[in-house]
JSON list of C-alpha atoms in Angstrom, two decimals:
[
{"chain": "Z", "resi": 135, "resn": "MET", "atom": "CA", "xyz": [-74.55, -137.14, -80.61]},
{"chain": "Z", "resi": 136, "resn": "HIS", "atom": "CA", "xyz": [-75.07, -141.08, -81.03]},
{"chain": "Z", "resi": 137, "resn": "HIS", "atom": "CA", "xyz": [-71.52, -143.10, -82.25]},
{"chain": "Z", "resi": 138, "resn": "PRO", "atom": "CA", "xyz": [-71.92, -146.30, -83.75]},
{"chain": "Z", "resi": 139, "resn": "LEU", "atom": "CA", "xyz": [-70.19, -149.23, -82.22]},
{"chain": "Z", "resi": 140, "resn": "GLU", "atom": "CA", "xyz": [-69.81, -152.65, -84.48]},
{"chain": "Z", "resi": 141, "resn": "TYR", "atom": "CA", "xyz": [-68.98, -155.60, -83.01]},
{"chain": "Z", "resi": 142, "resn": "THR", "atom": "CA", "xyz": [-69.24, -159.79, -84.52]},
{"chain": "Z", "resi": 143, "resn": "LEU", "atom": "CA", "xyz": [-69.72, -161.75, -81.91]},
{"chain": "Z", "resi": 144, "resn": "CYS", "atom": "CA", "xyz": [-67.25, -164.85, -81.82]},
{"chain": "Z", "resi": 145, "resn": "ARG", "atom": "CA", "xyz": [-65.23, -167.71, -79.84]},
{"chain": "Z", "resi": 146, "resn": "THR", "atom": "CA", "xyz": [-61.75, -168.41, -79.27]},
{"chain": "Z", "resi": 147, "resn": "HIS", "atom": "CA", "xyz": [-60.11, -171.98, -80.40]},
{"chain": "Z", "resi": 148, "resn": "ARG", "atom": "CA", "xyz": [-61.28, -173.22, -77.53]},
{"chain": "Z", "resi": 149, "resn": "GLY", "atom": "CA", "xyz": [-64.80, -172.54, -77.36]},
{"chain": "Z", "resi": 150, "resn": "THR", "atom": "CA", "xyz": [-64.95, -169.33, -74.98]},
{"chain": "Z", "resi": 151, "resn": "PRO", "atom": "CA", "xyz": [-66.86, -166.16, -76.01]},
{"chain": "Z", "resi": 152, "resn": "LEU", "atom": "CA", "xyz": [-64.59, -163.71, -77.83]},
{"chain": "Z", "resi": 153, "resn": "VAL", "atom": "CA", "xyz": [-65.98, -160.28, -79.26]},
{"chain": "Z", "resi": 154, "resn": "THR", "atom": "CA", "xyz": [-63.72, -158.26, -82.36]},
{"chain": "Z", "resi": 155, "resn": "LEU", "atom": "CA", "xyz": [-64.70, -154.39, -82.15]},
{"chain": "Z", "resi": 156, "resn": "ASP", "atom": "CA", "xyz": [-65.10, -153.47, -85.93]},
{"chain": "Z", "resi": 157, "resn": "SER", "atom": "CA", "xyz": [-64.87, -149.28, -84.72]},
{"chain": "Z", "resi": 158, "resn": "PRO", "atom": "CA", "xyz": [-62.11, -147.52, -85.07]},
{"chain": "Z", "resi": 159, "resn": "LEU", "atom": "CA", "xyz": [-61.94, -146.92, -81.63]},
{"chain": "Z", "resi": 160, "resn": "GLY", "atom": "CA", "xyz": [-59.06, -144.76, -79.71]},
{"chain": "Z", "resi": 161, "resn": "ASN", "atom": "CA", "xyz": [-56.82, -143.68, -82.59]},
{"chain": "Z", "resi": 162, "resn": "GLY", "atom": "CA", "xyz": [-56.48, -140.26, -81.35]},
{"chain": "Z", "resi": 163, "resn": "GLN", "atom": "CA", "xyz": [-60.64, -139.54, -80.54]},
{"chain": "Z", "resi": 164, "resn": "GLU", "atom": "CA", "xyz": [-61.28, -136.88, -78.20]},
{"chain": "Z", "resi": 165, "resn": "ILE", "atom": "CA", "xyz": [-64.15, -138.07, -75.68]},
{"chain": "Z", "resi": 166, "resn": "LYS", "atom": "CA", "xyz": [-65.82, -136.54, -73.22]},
{"chain": "Z", "resi": 167, "resn": "PRO", "atom": "CA", "xyz": [-66.56, -138.41, -69.68]},
{"chain": "Z", "resi": 168, "resn": "ASP", "atom": "CA", "xyz": [-70.37, -138.43, -70.07]},
{"chain": "Z", "resi": 169, "resn": "THR", "atom": "CA", "xyz": [-69.51, -140.51, -73.81]},
{"chain": "Z", "resi": 170, "resn": "LEU", "atom": "CA", "xyz": [-66.78, -142.61, -72.48]},
{"chain": "Z", "resi": 171, "resn": "ARG", "atom": "CA", "xyz": [-69.47, -143.54, -69.76]},
{"chain": "Z", "resi": 172, "resn": "ALA", "atom": "CA", "xyz": [-71.55, -144.37, -72.35]},
{"chain": "Z", "resi": 173, "resn": "LEU", "atom": "CA", "xyz": [-68.77, -146.51, -74.03]},
{"chain": "Z", "resi": 174, "resn": "ALA", "atom": "CA", "xyz": [-68.19, -148.36, -70.93]},
{"chain": "Z", "resi": 175, "resn": "TYR", "atom": "CA", "xyz": [-71.77, -149.29, -70.63]},
{"chain": "Z", "resi": 176, "resn": "ALA", "atom": "CA", "xyz": [-72.23, -150.49, -74.26]},
{"chain": "Z", "resi": 177, "resn": "LEU", "atom": "CA", "xyz": [-69.05, -152.36, -74.08]},
{"chain": "Z", "resi": 178, "resn": "LEU", "atom": "CA", "xyz": [-70.81, -154.19, -70.70]},
{"chain": "Z", "resi": 179, "resn": "ASP", "atom": "CA", "xyz": [-73.92, -154.78, -72.85]},
{"chain": "Z", "resi": 180, "resn": "VAL", "atom": "CA", "xyz": [-71.78, -156.35, -75.71]},
{"chain": "Z", "resi": 181, "resn": "ALA", "atom": "CA", "xyz": [-69.76, -158.36, -72.98]},
{"chain": "Z", "resi": 182, "resn": "ALA", "atom": "CA", "xyz": [-72.46, -159.82, -71.88]},
{"chain": "Z", "resi": 183, "resn": "GLN", "atom": "CA", "xyz": [-73.71, -160.84, -75.17]},
{"chain": "Z", "resi": 184, "resn": "ALA", "atom": "CA", "xyz": [-70.93, -162.37, -75.72]},
{"chain": "Z", "resi": 185, "resn": "GLU", "atom": "CA", "xyz": [-71.45, -164.77, -72.55]},
{"chain": "Z", "resi": 186, "resn": "GLN", "atom": "CA", "xyz": [-74.83, -165.49, -73.45]},
{"chain": "Z", "resi": 187, "resn": "GLN", "atom": "CA", "xyz": [-73.83, -167.57, -76.20]},
{"chain": "Z", "resi": 188, "resn": "GLU", "atom": "CA", "xyz": [-73.75, -171.49, -76.15]},
{"chain": "Z", "resi": 189, "resn": "PRO", "atom": "CA", "xyz": [-70.42, -172.82, -75.85]},
{"chain": "Z", "resi": 190, "resn": "GLY", "atom": "CA", "xyz": [-71.06, -175.89, -76.49]},
{"chain": "Z", "resi": 191, "resn": "SER", "atom": "CA", "xyz": [-73.39, -175.80, -79.64]},
{"chain": "Z", "resi": 192, "resn": "LYS", "atom": "CA", "xyz": [-72.42, -177.72, -82.89]},
{"chain": "Z", "resi": 193, "resn": "HIS", "atom": "CA", "xyz": [-74.58, -175.08, -84.72]},
{"chain": "Z", "resi": 194, "resn": "TYR", "atom": "CA", "xyz": [-72.78, -171.75, -83.32]},
{"chain": "Z", "resi": 195, "resn": "ARG", "atom": "CA", "xyz": [-72.16, -168.95, -85.86]},
{"chain": "Z", "resi": 196, "resn": "THR", "atom": "CA", "xyz": [-70.41, -165.87, -85.53]},
{"chain": "Z", "resi": 197, "resn": "ARG", "atom": "CA", "xyz": [-72.92, -162.35, -85.33]},
{"chain": "Z", "resi": 198, "resn": "LYS", "atom": "CA", "xyz": [-72.42, -158.89, -85.96]},
{"chain": "Z", "resi": 199, "resn": "GLY", "atom": "CA", "xyz": [-74.12, -156.12, -84.28]},
{"chain": "Z", "resi": 200, "resn": "VAL", "atom": "CA", "xyz": [-74.05, -152.85, -83.58]},
{"chain": "Z", "resi": 201, "resn": "VAL", "atom": "CA", "xyz": [-74.58, -150.76, -80.50]},
{"chain": "Z", "resi": 202, "resn": "GLN", "atom": "CA", "xyz": [-75.00, -146.59, -80.09]},
{"chain": "Z", "resi": 203, "resn": "PHE", "atom": "CA", "xyz": [-73.26, -145.23, -76.95]}
]
């Protein structure tokens, strides 16, 4: 079973990468270990995407995305 992980790639006021998780994580959810591992890999992928954003670009826009885990 696939679960969507919605996120927004943005920046802090200092221009460093920031990710907003738009999906309800936690909140009493019961997650099996294999699903929890898949979530961890999905979060690592989102973190890598956030770091690939160009910090000095004047034309930066926030970007929404969804990854399945």
